[in-house]
Amino acid sequence: MTIIRPPAIAGTFYPAAPDMLRSEIDGLIHAAVESQTENDTPIPKVIIVPHAGLMFSGAIAGLGFATVRALKGTVKRIVIIGPAHRMAFQGIAIAKADGFATPLGDVPCDLAGLQAALAWPQVQVLDEAHRLEHGLEIELPFIQRLFGEDADIGIVPLLVSRCSAWQVHEVIEALWGEPETLIVISSDLSHFHDYDTAKRIDDNTRAMIERFDAESITSGDACGALPVAGMLMSARKRGMRIRTLGMCNSGDVTGDKSRVVGYGAWAVYAGSADMREDEKTSKSSGGFVGATEKLLIDHGATMIDLARQSIWHGITHGGPLRIDPASVSPELLQPGACFVTLKKSGQLRGCIGSVMAHRDLATDLCENAFKAGFGDPRFPALRQDELNDDLELSISVLSPPRDFPFENEADLIAKLTPHEDGIILSDGNHRGLFLPQVWEQLPDPADFVAQLKRKAGLSTDHWSDRMRAQRFVTRGISGKDIAPRDFWQQPTPMS
């Protein structure tokens, strides 16, 4: 039996009458084409478009869709990713549907794409999340009119709720494909500020998108912050280019500027080989994450080996390995902060680290590896017979922590990004830190905050006006990535 998800917003967000809908969509795309002045711009791989009613954001959405009209006949799969508005859940949701209906007909789902998404643990089937959702459906009439109402194109509709931008990025990578795949990110911008405040916030969001600053975008900047950030990670990795196509807010349409919603459209193109090389070597383009991912690719094996040697040095000499600067890469002699974590049979066995960079990264990881094995007060010192395949070693490199403002506890909980945010919570002399890995054990943001307060020496129901938070992100590597077996084989004694 074929399962079709029926329209939820026909007659409200867009006309329910097919002829009226065709006329409105065609007019929006025609106006967008007429306004475009760059005819030699490459065809985008990704577009970001808004998802309000057509009267509010249709003109901006048209700017995005008009840039991909040349893909007609080429594109076979369209991945549409947007935020869940109707219910909160853990991860990313697909619908149990063979297609999505609009007044213009049915749009089939790409079942192979859905199966590829479901292969990731953060993706689940959740019909209820899709039942009344508008953020994906509003894009379908554009697709139908642009590529043909009976076109041989399948969609992969993905709703994002509580997860990390990195988890969205993983799914995007799995579905990236070749020219046959177009990616549509559905997101509005700021919500319910006065006109001037919204303009200021949205302009800052534009700047973050244009510089691929995936780590700084929050739900206060764009309701689809996680889909946008996940996509930016993929685009940044490939050295792509981004062009802002247009921006406005509801105040520009209705004239009511007291409480507005922002809209914007962007096109993401492949960059030249020279540009991709510049992106790889530029810290400013990728910030901490781009630079650290490159560091782990180039030197991750060396970092893991230094930590392993330092633990062996603790077994044989009772202290951490001392670094010979001439023996390590200059990149590892730059200031850096890391945590080293040990797990035995999947359970924590030691975790020590630095919050701020106060010495070179190589020394920091050797010192912290030794302390994780022999100086964590929660556990006895490691024994040599524990150095076997049941003991896992991993390194997390930390970004500099930044202030994470909030109005109250509920606001703090709402602003957290599970699986991505590391948080330092403090109140006076009480201070607690959770790495992003803690989300694996505490996936609910309210539980995460409650247990972080407990770690800071406070009661789980404690709150005061002095409470402060800082946010950081990490990128890491595990010994299992380097040597799944015989990792703890004793190294050759150093001279």
Tab-separated table of C-alpha atoms in Angstrom:
chain	number	residue	atom	x	y	z
A	1	MET	CA	0.000	0.000	0.000
A	2	THR	CA	1.290	3.440	-0.932
A	3	ILE	CA	1.373	5.923	1.950
A	4	ILE	CA	1.058	9.611	1.059
A	5	ARG	CA	1.474	12.368	3.631
A	6	PRO	CA	-1.446	14.773	2.928
A	7	PRO	CA	-1.057	18.572	2.750
A	8	ALA	CA	-1.152	20.278	6.135
A	9	ILE	CA	-0.944	23.954	5.167
A	10	ALA	CA	-2.785	24.221	1.831
A	11	GLY	CA	-5.177	27.134	2.119
A	12	THR	CA	-3.177	28.846	4.848
A	13	PHE	CA	0.510	29.115	3.917
A	14	TYR	CA	-0.251	28.798	0.210
A	15	PRO	CA	-3.386	28.596	-1.996
A	16	ALA	CA	-5.335	25.342	-1.923
A	17	ALA	CA	-6.636	25.823	-5.476
A	18	PRO	CA	-4.114	24.289	-7.932
A	19	ASP	CA	-4.413	26.997	-10.593
A	20	MET	CA	-3.975	29.792	-8.045
A	21	LEU	CA	-0.976	28.014	-6.563
A	22	ARG	CA	0.632	27.526	-9.984
A	23	SER	CA	0.111	31.177	-10.838
A	24	GLU	CA	1.575	32.429	-7.564
A	25	ILE	CA	4.649	30.185	-7.631
A	26	ASP	CA	5.330	30.931	-11.309
A	27	GLY	CA	5.066	34.646	-10.600
A	28	LEU	CA	7.519	34.453	-7.702
A	29	ILE	CA	10.084	32.518	-9.743
A	30	HIS	CA	9.664	34.810	-12.766
A	31	ALA	CA	10.187	37.900	-10.600
A	32	ALA	CA	13.290	36.318	-9.076
A	33	VAL	CA	14.748	35.462	-12.499
A	34	GLU	CA	14.117	38.999	-13.711
A	35	SER	CA	15.944	40.426	-10.683
A	36	GLN	CA	19.076	38.308	-11.136
A	37	THR	CA	21.965	40.112	-12.801
A	38	GLU	CA	24.752	37.494	-12.705
A	39	ASN	CA	24.203	35.112	-15.613
A	40	ASP	CA	27.550	33.301	-15.427
A	41	THR	CA	27.221	32.125	-11.805
A	42	PRO	CA	27.605	28.340	-11.409
A	43	ILE	CA	24.546	26.311	-10.456
A	44	PRO	CA	24.335	25.887	-6.666
A	45	LYS	CA	24.644	22.559	-4.896
A	46	VAL	CA	22.746	23.921	-1.884
A	47	ILE	CA	20.202	26.675	-1.339
A	48	ILE	CA	18.927	28.131	1.936
A	49	VAL	CA	15.349	29.368	1.654
A	50	PRO	CA	12.698	30.542	4.162
A	51	HIS	CA	9.507	28.672	5.036
A	52	ALA	CA	6.843	31.196	6.049
A	53	GLY	CA	3.617	31.692	4.108
A	54	LEU	CA	4.081	32.740	0.498
A	55	MET	CA	2.759	36.258	1.173
A	56	PHE	CA	5.520	36.796	3.728
A	57	SER	CA	8.618	34.989	2.424
A	58	GLY	CA	7.653	33.685	-1.028
A	59	ALA	CA	9.627	36.353	-2.864
A	60	ILE	CA	12.802	35.496	-0.940
A	61	ALA	CA	12.254	31.754	-1.424
A	62	GLY	CA	11.817	32.422	-5.138
A	63	LEU	CA	15.287	33.996	-5.248
A	64	GLY	CA	16.766	30.749	-3.975
A	65	PHE	CA	14.812	28.380	-6.200
A	66	ALA	CA	15.399	30.507	-9.310
A	67	THR	CA	19.140	29.842	-9.069
A	68	VAL	CA	18.663	26.077	-9.562
A	69	ARG	CA	16.226	26.143	-12.473
A	70	ALA	CA	18.967	24.929	-14.848
A	71	LEU	CA	19.051	21.633	-12.917
A	72	LYS	CA	15.802	20.565	-14.587
A	73	GLY	CA	16.513	17.218	-16.205
A	74	THR	CA	19.638	16.688	-14.087
A	75	VAL	CA	18.476	16.612	-10.502
A	76	LYS	CA	16.924	13.306	-9.390
A	77	ARG	CA	16.976	13.707	-5.606
A	78	ILE	CA	16.251	16.721	-3.422
A	79	VAL	CA	17.204	16.558	0.250
A	80	ILE	CA	15.039	19.017	2.226
A	81	ILE	CA	16.156	19.690	5.805
A	82	GLY	CA	14.407	21.979	8.249
A	83	PRO	CA	13.651	22.442	11.934
A	84	ALA	CA	10.739	20.720	13.661
A	85	HIS	CA	8.159	23.284	14.777
A	86	ARG	CA	5.300	21.128	16.036
A	87	MET	CA	7.012	18.804	18.514
A	88	ALA	CA	10.385	18.257	20.157
A	89	PHE	CA	12.185	14.936	19.910
A	90	GLN	CA	15.686	13.523	20.003
A	91	GLY	CA	17.537	13.598	16.694
A	92	ILE	CA	16.271	13.792	13.111
A	93	ALA	CA	12.902	12.478	11.903
A	94	ILE	CA	11.635	11.084	8.626
A	95	ALA	CA	7.999	10.252	7.870
A	96	LYS	CA	6.699	6.794	7.127
A	97	ALA	CA	5.549	7.903	3.699
A	98	ASP	CA	6.123	7.055	0.057
A	99	GLY	CA	5.370	10.615	-0.942
A	100	PHE	CA	4.137	14.049	0.127
A	101	ALA	CA	1.026	15.604	-1.430
A	102	THR	CA	0.289	19.206	-2.390
A	103	PRO	CA	-2.627	20.564	-4.439
A	104	LEU	CA	-0.369	20.074	-7.487
A	105	GLY	CA	-0.063	16.321	-6.931
A	106	ASP	CA	2.188	13.894	-5.112
A	107	VAL	CA	5.950	14.294	-4.728
A	108	PRO	CA	7.525	10.843	-4.311
A	109	CYS	CA	10.106	10.187	-1.621
A	110	ASP	CA	13.531	8.882	-2.539
A	111	LEU	CA	13.364	5.616	-0.604
A	112	ALA	CA	17.063	4.833	-1.063
A	113	GLY	CA	17.894	8.240	0.402
A	114	LEU	CA	15.595	7.644	3.369
A	115	GLN	CA	17.244	4.291	4.014
A	116	ALA	CA	20.685	5.911	3.827
A	117	ALA	CA	19.576	8.477	6.411
A	118	LEU	CA	18.083	5.803	8.679
A	119	ALA	CA	21.443	4.048	8.784
A	120	TRP	CA	22.552	6.818	11.175
A	121	PRO	CA	21.537	6.366	14.825
A	122	GLN	CA	20.335	9.979	15.150
A	123	VAL	CA	17.643	9.407	12.492
A	124	GLN	CA	14.252	7.871	13.322
A	125	VAL	CA	10.807	7.403	11.766
A	126	LEU	CA	8.392	9.779	13.487
A	127	ASP	CA	5.180	10.451	11.590
A	128	GLU	CA	3.727	12.710	14.271
A	129	ALA	CA	6.530	15.251	13.828
A	130	HIS	CA	5.672	15.572	10.117
A	131	ARG	CA	1.882	15.495	10.364
A	132	LEU	CA	1.294	19.254	10.786
A	133	GLU	CA	4.779	20.530	9.907
A	134	HIS	CA	4.966	23.445	7.465
A	135	GLY	CA	8.724	23.975	7.113
A	136	LEU	CA	9.280	21.280	4.479
A	137	GLU	CA	5.879	21.300	2.767
A	138	ILE	CA	6.096	24.977	1.816
A	139	GLU	CA	9.100	24.200	-0.431
A	140	LEU	CA	7.313	21.465	-2.416
A	141	PRO	CA	5.212	23.655	-4.778
A	142	PHE	CA	8.414	25.471	-5.823
A	143	ILE	CA	10.006	22.110	-6.618
A	144	GLN	CA	6.958	20.937	-8.554
A	145	ARG	CA	6.680	24.062	-10.693
A	146	LEU	CA	10.427	24.396	-11.239
A	147	PHE	CA	11.201	20.801	-12.217
A	148	GLY	CA	7.794	19.544	-13.373
A	149	GLU	CA	4.761	18.290	-11.491
A	150	ASP	CA	5.346	14.783	-12.892
A	151	ALA	CA	9.156	14.918	-12.834
A	152	ASP	CA	11.127	11.804	-11.938
A	153	ILE	CA	12.484	13.367	-8.741
A	154	GLY	CA	12.433	11.964	-5.226
A	155	ILE	CA	12.652	13.979	-2.027
A	156	VAL	CA	14.320	13.145	1.284
A	157	PRO	CA	12.384	15.215	3.881
A	158	LEU	CA	14.272	15.513	7.188
A	159	LEU	CA	13.071	17.312	10.330
A	160	VAL	CA	15.705	18.280	12.889
A	161	SER	CA	15.018	18.646	16.616
A	162	ARG	CA	17.346	18.000	19.566
A	163	CYS	CA	20.723	16.977	18.215
A	164	SER	CA	24.037	18.541	17.294
A	165	ALA	CA	24.995	20.354	14.130
A	166	TRP	CA	27.661	17.688	13.698
A	167	GLN	CA	24.972	14.976	13.630
A	168	VAL	CA	23.114	16.898	10.927
A	169	HIS	CA	26.411	17.249	9.070
A	170	GLU	CA	26.943	13.474	9.185
A	171	VAL	CA	23.589	12.849	7.510
A	172	ILE	CA	24.197	15.562	4.912
A	173	GLU	CA	27.519	13.939	4.091
A	174	ALA	CA	25.794	10.584	3.626
A	175	LEU	CA	23.300	12.160	1.192
A	176	TRP	CA	25.581	14.681	-0.537
A	177	GLY	CA	25.757	12.742	-3.799
A	178	GLU	CA	26.768	14.125	-7.177
A	179	PRO	CA	25.020	16.651	-9.492
A	180	GLU	CA	21.863	14.538	-9.321
A	181	THR	CA	21.350	15.659	-5.697
A	182	LEU	CA	20.196	19.132	-4.649
A	183	ILE	CA	20.128	20.115	-0.978
A	184	VAL	CA	17.500	22.575	0.263
A	185	ILE	CA	17.914	24.006	3.766
A	186	SER	CA	14.638	25.419	5.059
A	187	SER	CA	15.040	28.153	7.666
A	188	ASP	CA	13.689	31.520	8.687
A	189	LEU	CA	15.877	33.985	10.592
A	190	SER	CA	15.203	35.856	13.853
A	191	HIS	CA	11.734	35.799	15.403
A	192	PHE	CA	9.541	38.438	17.076
A	193	HIS	CA	11.939	41.343	17.606
A	194	ASP	CA	11.227	44.908	16.641
A	195	TYR	CA	12.240	45.839	13.118
A	196	ASP	CA	15.596	47.487	13.863
A	197	THR	CA	16.688	44.741	16.279
A	198	ALA	CA	15.736	42.069	13.767
A	199	LYS	CA	17.688	43.811	11.014
A	200	ARG	CA	20.760	43.903	13.238
A	201	ILE	CA	20.492	40.234	14.275
A	202	ASP	CA	19.787	39.041	10.743
A	203	ASP	CA	22.700	40.984	9.321
A	204	ASN	CA	24.969	39.297	11.840
A	205	THR	CA	23.536	35.924	10.791
A	206	ARG	CA	24.235	36.785	7.169
A	207	ALA	CA	27.852	37.499	8.066
A	208	MET	CA	28.178	34.194	9.937
A	209	ILE	CA	26.774	32.253	6.986
A	210	GLU	CA	29.032	34.041	4.524
A	211	ARG	CA	32.136	33.174	6.563
A	212	PHE	CA	30.992	29.556	7.151
A	213	ASP	CA	30.871	30.133	10.911
A	214	ALA	CA	28.803	27.054	11.708
A	215	GLU	CA	29.757	27.048	15.366
A	216	SER	CA	28.353	30.493	16.208
A	217	ILE	CA	24.861	30.248	14.719
A	218	THR	CA	22.166	29.629	17.323
A	219	SER	CA	18.411	29.151	17.278
A	220	GLY	CA	18.072	32.826	18.190
A	221	ASP	CA	19.692	33.686	14.859
A	222	ALA	CA	17.741	31.222	12.708
A	223	CYS	CA	15.079	28.658	13.577
A	224	GLY	CA	16.917	26.240	11.282
A	225	ALA	CA	20.274	26.894	12.935
A	226	LEU	CA	21.162	23.193	13.143
A	227	PRO	CA	20.416	22.389	9.475
A	228	VAL	CA	22.234	25.557	8.403
A	229	ALA	CA	25.259	24.801	10.582
A	230	GLY	CA	25.422	21.162	9.503
A	231	MET	CA	25.388	22.227	5.880
A	232	LEU	CA	28.030	24.921	6.459
A	233	MET	CA	30.364	22.249	7.849
A	234	SER	CA	29.983	20.260	4.629
A	235	ALA	CA	30.401	23.325	2.426
A	236	ARG	CA	33.421	24.545	4.390
A	237	LYS	CA	35.050	21.130	4.126
A	238	ARG	CA	34.761	21.353	0.331
A	239	GLY	CA	35.981	24.943	0.032
A	240	MET	CA	32.689	26.124	-1.436
A	241	ARG	CA	31.412	29.665	-1.955
A	242	ILE	CA	28.277	31.297	-0.568
A	243	ARG	CA	26.289	34.163	-2.059
A	244	THR	CA	23.542	36.055	-0.277
A	245	LEU	CA	20.610	36.342	-2.672
A	246	GLY	CA	18.271	38.531	-0.638
A	247	MET	CA	16.909	39.337	2.812
A	248	CYS	CA	13.857	40.998	4.317
A	249	ASN	CA	11.463	40.562	7.216
A	250	SER	CA	7.720	40.467	7.716
A	251	GLY	CA	7.723	44.173	8.566
A	252	ASP	CA	8.740	44.927	4.974
A	253	VAL	CA	5.622	43.088	3.780
A	254	THR	CA	2.940	44.047	6.289
A	255	GLY	CA	4.213	47.412	7.486
A	256	ASP	CA	3.920	46.264	11.117
A	257	LYS	CA	7.449	46.634	12.461
A	258	SER	CA	6.763	45.971	16.128
A	259	ARG	CA	7.254	42.190	16.068
A	260	VAL	CA	8.781	40.718	12.923
A	261	VAL	CA	10.264	37.504	11.509
A	262	GLY	CA	13.354	37.572	9.303
A	263	TYR	CA	13.868	35.809	5.966
A	264	GLY	CA	16.907	35.217	3.779
A	265	ALA	CA	18.088	33.161	0.821
A	266	TRP	CA	21.578	31.932	0.007
A	267	ALA	CA	23.168	29.881	-2.757
A	268	VAL	CA	26.177	27.604	-2.119
A	269	TYR	CA	28.479	26.870	-5.051
A	270	ALA	CA	31.563	24.780	-5.681
A	271	GLY	CA	34.763	26.810	-5.314
A	272	SER	CA	37.816	26.740	-7.548
A	273	ALA	CA	40.757	24.499	-6.712
A	274	ASP	CA	42.734	27.539	-5.547
A	275	MET	CA	39.896	28.616	-3.284
A	276	ARG	CA	39.597	25.128	-1.775
A	277	GLU	CA	43.300	25.122	-0.980
A	278	ASP	CA	42.980	28.553	0.632
A	279	GLU	CA	40.082	27.295	2.727
A	280	LYS	CA	42.126	24.339	3.938
A	281	THR	CA	44.931	26.530	5.173
A	282	SER	CA	42.960	29.486	6.493
A	283	LYS	CA	41.980	29.479	10.154
A	284	SER	CA	39.710	32.455	9.658
A	285	SER	CA	37.480	30.635	7.182
A	286	GLY	CA	36.827	27.640	9.359
A	287	GLY	CA	37.616	29.018	12.788
A	288	PHE	CA	38.527	26.573	15.512
A	289	VAL	CA	36.713	23.617	13.975
A	290	GLY	CA	38.247	23.894	10.520
A	291	ALA	CA	41.760	24.291	11.906
A	292	THR	CA	41.336	21.504	14.464
A	293	GLU	CA	39.853	19.033	11.994
A	294	LYS	CA	42.862	19.629	9.756
A	295	LEU	CA	45.184	19.230	12.751
A	296	LEU	CA	43.619	15.868	13.614
A	297	ILE	CA	43.826	14.663	10.019
A	298	ASP	CA	47.491	15.653	9.756
A	299	HIS	CA	48.704	14.858	13.284
A	300	GLY	CA	46.004	12.864	15.059
A	301	ALA	CA	47.992	9.626	14.959
A	302	THR	CA	50.987	11.391	16.508
A	303	MET	CA	48.817	12.923	19.232
A	304	ILE	CA	47.313	9.562	20.146
A	305	ASP	CA	50.763	7.982	20.207
A	306	LEU	CA	52.138	10.706	22.506
A	307	ALA	CA	49.241	10.178	24.933
A	308	ARG	CA	49.746	6.396	24.839
A	309	GLN	CA	53.485	6.790	25.434
A	310	SER	CA	52.829	9.150	28.321
A	311	ILE	CA	50.632	6.562	30.035
A	312	TRP	CA	53.274	3.885	29.529
A	313	HIS	CA	55.831	6.355	30.910
A	314	GLY	CA	53.632	6.645	33.976
A	315	ILE	CA	53.677	2.851	34.395
A	316	THR	CA	57.449	2.554	33.982
A	317	HIS	CA	58.732	5.863	35.384
A	318	GLY	CA	55.926	7.261	37.537
A	319	GLY	CA	55.549	10.494	35.590
A	320	PRO	CA	54.381	11.942	32.251
A	321	LEU	CA	56.378	11.813	29.043
A	322	ARG	CA	58.535	14.913	28.571
A	323	ILE	CA	58.421	16.325	25.062
A	324	ASP	CA	61.512	16.902	22.970
A	325	PRO	CA	60.413	19.901	20.847
A	326	ALA	CA	62.638	18.761	17.994
A	327	SER	CA	60.753	15.459	17.760
A	328	VAL	CA	57.243	16.808	17.146
A	329	SER	CA	55.597	18.915	14.460
A	330	PRO	CA	55.550	22.699	14.991
A	331	GLU	CA	51.733	22.554	14.840
A	332	LEU	CA	51.706	20.540	18.084
A	333	LEU	CA	53.945	23.101	19.772
A	334	GLN	CA	51.289	25.801	19.407
A	335	PRO	CA	49.189	26.659	22.497
A	336	GLY	CA	46.300	24.274	22.925
A	337	ALA	CA	43.906	22.821	25.477
A	338	CYS	CA	42.719	19.225	25.544
A	339	PHE	CA	41.056	16.558	27.643
A	340	VAL	CA	42.236	12.956	27.644
A	341	THR	CA	39.599	10.344	28.415
A	342	LEU	CA	40.077	6.676	29.306
A	343	LYS	CA	37.217	4.178	29.174
A	344	LYS	CA	37.386	0.547	30.228
A	345	SER	CA	34.781	-1.750	28.673
A	346	GLY	CA	32.802	1.360	27.758
A	347	GLN	CA	32.813	2.805	31.294
A	348	LEU	CA	34.727	5.919	32.333
A	349	ARG	CA	38.161	5.070	33.791
A	350	GLY	CA	39.692	8.542	33.947
A	351	CYS	CA	39.287	11.984	32.412
A	352	ILE	CA	41.521	15.006	33.001
A	353	GLY	CA	42.071	18.083	30.891
A	354	SER	CA	42.699	21.779	30.471
A	355	VAL	CA	39.961	24.332	29.869
A	356	MET	CA	42.247	27.083	28.613
A	357	ALA	CA	45.391	26.863	26.494
A	358	HIS	CA	48.288	27.603	28.864
A	359	ARG	CA	51.046	25.530	27.247
A	360	ASP	CA	51.810	23.828	23.955
A	361	LEU	CA	49.320	21.163	22.877
A	362	ALA	CA	51.837	18.293	22.850
A	363	THR	CA	52.827	18.933	26.467
A	364	ASP	CA	49.201	19.454	27.465
A	365	LEU	CA	48.079	16.111	26.089
A	366	CYS	CA	51.047	14.230	27.634
A	367	GLU	CA	50.388	15.785	31.053
A	368	ASN	CA	46.656	15.157	30.836
A	369	ALA	CA	47.102	11.589	29.607
A	370	PHE	CA	49.265	10.825	32.626
A	371	LYS	CA	46.803	12.466	35.003
A	372	ALA	CA	43.825	10.662	33.425
A	373	GLY	CA	45.590	7.382	34.118
A	374	PHE	CA	47.119	8.094	37.497
A	375	GLY	CA	45.742	11.348	38.886
A	376	ASP	CA	41.954	11.263	38.535
A	377	PRO	CA	40.762	11.233	42.166
A	378	ARG	CA	37.648	9.259	41.220
A	379	PHE	CA	39.655	6.183	40.229
A	380	PRO	CA	42.689	4.183	41.404
A	381	ALA	CA	45.881	4.491	39.392
A	382	LEU	CA	46.062	2.388	36.250
A	383	ARG	CA	47.799	-0.976	36.495
A	384	GLN	CA	49.867	-2.431	33.676
A	385	ASP	CA	47.501	-5.388	33.314
A	386	GLU	CA	44.698	-2.941	32.421
A	387	LEU	CA	46.533	-1.801	29.290
A	388	ASN	CA	44.692	-4.052	26.873
A	389	ASP	CA	42.062	-3.841	24.133
A	390	ASP	CA	39.306	-3.139	26.698
A	391	LEU	CA	40.901	0.236	27.526
A	392	GLU	CA	40.048	3.037	25.105
A	393	LEU	CA	41.952	6.315	24.924
A	394	SER	CA	40.570	9.448	23.277
A	395	ILE	CA	41.639	13.080	22.985
A	396	SER	CA	39.305	16.092	22.782
A	397	VAL	CA	40.771	19.431	21.715
A	398	LEU	CA	38.797	22.363	23.148
A	399	SER	CA	37.935	25.684	21.597
A	400	PRO	CA	38.381	28.781	23.761
A	401	PRO	CA	35.250	29.083	25.955
A	402	ARG	CA	32.915	31.967	25.190
A	403	ASP	CA	30.268	33.553	27.381
A	404	PHE	CA	26.889	31.892	26.855
A	405	PRO	CA	24.234	34.440	27.895
A	406	PHE	CA	20.764	33.415	29.051
A	407	GLU	CA	17.842	35.026	30.867
A	408	ASN	CA	16.932	32.202	33.262
A	409	GLU	CA	17.266	28.437	33.667
A	410	ALA	CA	14.553	27.675	31.124
A	411	ASP	CA	16.261	29.916	28.591
A	412	LEU	CA	19.619	28.222	29.212
A	413	ILE	CA	18.074	24.791	28.705
A	414	ALA	CA	16.309	25.919	25.523
A	415	LYS	CA	19.479	27.364	24.010
A	416	LEU	CA	21.628	24.251	24.498
A	417	THR	CA	22.605	22.214	21.448
A	418	PRO	CA	22.816	18.556	22.531
A	419	HIS	CA	25.905	16.591	21.453
A	420	GLU	CA	27.688	19.774	20.353
A	421	ASP	CA	27.893	22.138	23.326
A	422	GLY	CA	30.432	21.788	26.084
A	423	ILE	CA	29.364	23.935	29.007
A	424	ILE	CA	31.119	25.486	32.011
A	425	LEU	CA	28.549	26.456	34.642
A	426	SER	CA	29.511	28.591	37.621
A	427	ASP	CA	27.973	30.332	40.602
A	428	GLY	CA	30.467	32.112	42.828
A	429	ASN	CA	33.161	29.600	43.783
A	430	HIS	CA	31.119	26.662	42.462
A	431	ARG	CA	32.119	25.528	38.995
A	432	GLY	CA	31.387	22.478	36.856
A	433	LEU	CA	32.322	21.448	33.312
A	434	PHE	CA	30.764	18.903	30.976
A	435	LEU	CA	32.395	17.912	27.697
A	436	PRO	CA	30.067	17.423	24.711
A	437	GLN	CA	30.562	13.651	25.127
A	438	VAL	CA	28.440	13.809	28.295
A	439	TRP	CA	25.365	14.234	26.080
A	440	GLU	CA	25.664	10.516	25.308
A	441	GLN	CA	24.698	9.748	28.927
A	442	LEU	CA	22.475	12.820	29.485
A	443	PRO	CA	20.666	13.528	26.190
A	444	ASP	CA	17.894	15.606	27.801
A	445	PRO	CA	18.996	19.267	28.193
A	446	ALA	CA	17.189	19.663	31.544
A	447	ASP	CA	18.974	16.592	32.946
A	448	PHE	CA	22.251	17.847	31.487
A	449	VAL	CA	21.923	21.147	33.370
A	450	ALA	CA	20.760	19.483	36.589
A	451	GLN	CA	23.708	17.091	36.678
A	452	LEU	CA	26.122	19.862	35.726
A	453	LYS	CA	24.922	21.820	38.748
A	454	ARG	CA	25.528	18.744	40.876
A	455	LYS	CA	29.055	18.452	39.481
A	456	ALA	CA	29.600	22.099	40.449
A	457	GLY	CA	28.715	21.202	44.039
A	458	LEU	CA	25.216	22.658	43.879
A	459	SER	CA	21.846	21.020	44.342
A	460	THR	CA	20.031	20.034	41.156
A	461	ASP	CA	17.235	22.527	41.869
A	462	HIS	CA	19.617	25.397	42.704
A	463	TRP	CA	19.355	28.673	40.810
A	464	SER	CA	20.537	32.216	41.437
A	465	ASP	CA	21.029	35.465	39.559
A	466	ARG	CA	24.795	34.935	39.794
A	467	MET	CA	24.725	31.805	37.636
A	468	ARG	CA	26.984	32.110	34.600
A	469	ALA	CA	27.749	29.814	31.672
A	470	GLN	CA	30.437	29.525	29.028
A	471	ARG	CA	30.220	27.429	25.899
A	472	PHE	CA	32.952	25.584	24.016
A	473	VAL	CA	33.090	22.950	21.304
A	474	THR	CA	35.511	20.093	20.815
A	475	ARG	CA	36.927	17.957	18.075
A	476	GLY	CA	38.599	14.705	18.927
A	477	ILE	CA	40.163	11.423	17.953
A	478	SER	CA	40.245	7.964	19.504
A	479	GLY	CA	42.913	5.307	19.654
A	480	LYS	CA	40.413	3.010	17.927
A	481	ASP	CA	40.620	5.301	14.899
A	482	ILE	CA	44.344	4.634	14.699
A	483	ALA	CA	44.870	1.032	15.824
A	484	PRO	CA	41.751	-1.003	16.653
A	485	ARG	CA	43.864	-3.888	18.020
A	486	ASP	CA	47.140	-4.158	19.940
A	487	PHE	CA	46.968	-0.430	20.651
A	488	TRP	CA	48.535	-0.831	24.093
A	489	GLN	CA	51.554	-2.789	22.947
A	490	GLN	CA	54.456	-1.420	24.944
A	491	PRO	CA	56.390	1.179	22.942
A	492	THR	CA	60.114	0.902	22.339
A	493	PRO	CA	61.918	2.522	25.288
A	494	MET	CA	62.960	6.091	24.495
A	495	SER	CA	66.592	7.088	24.912
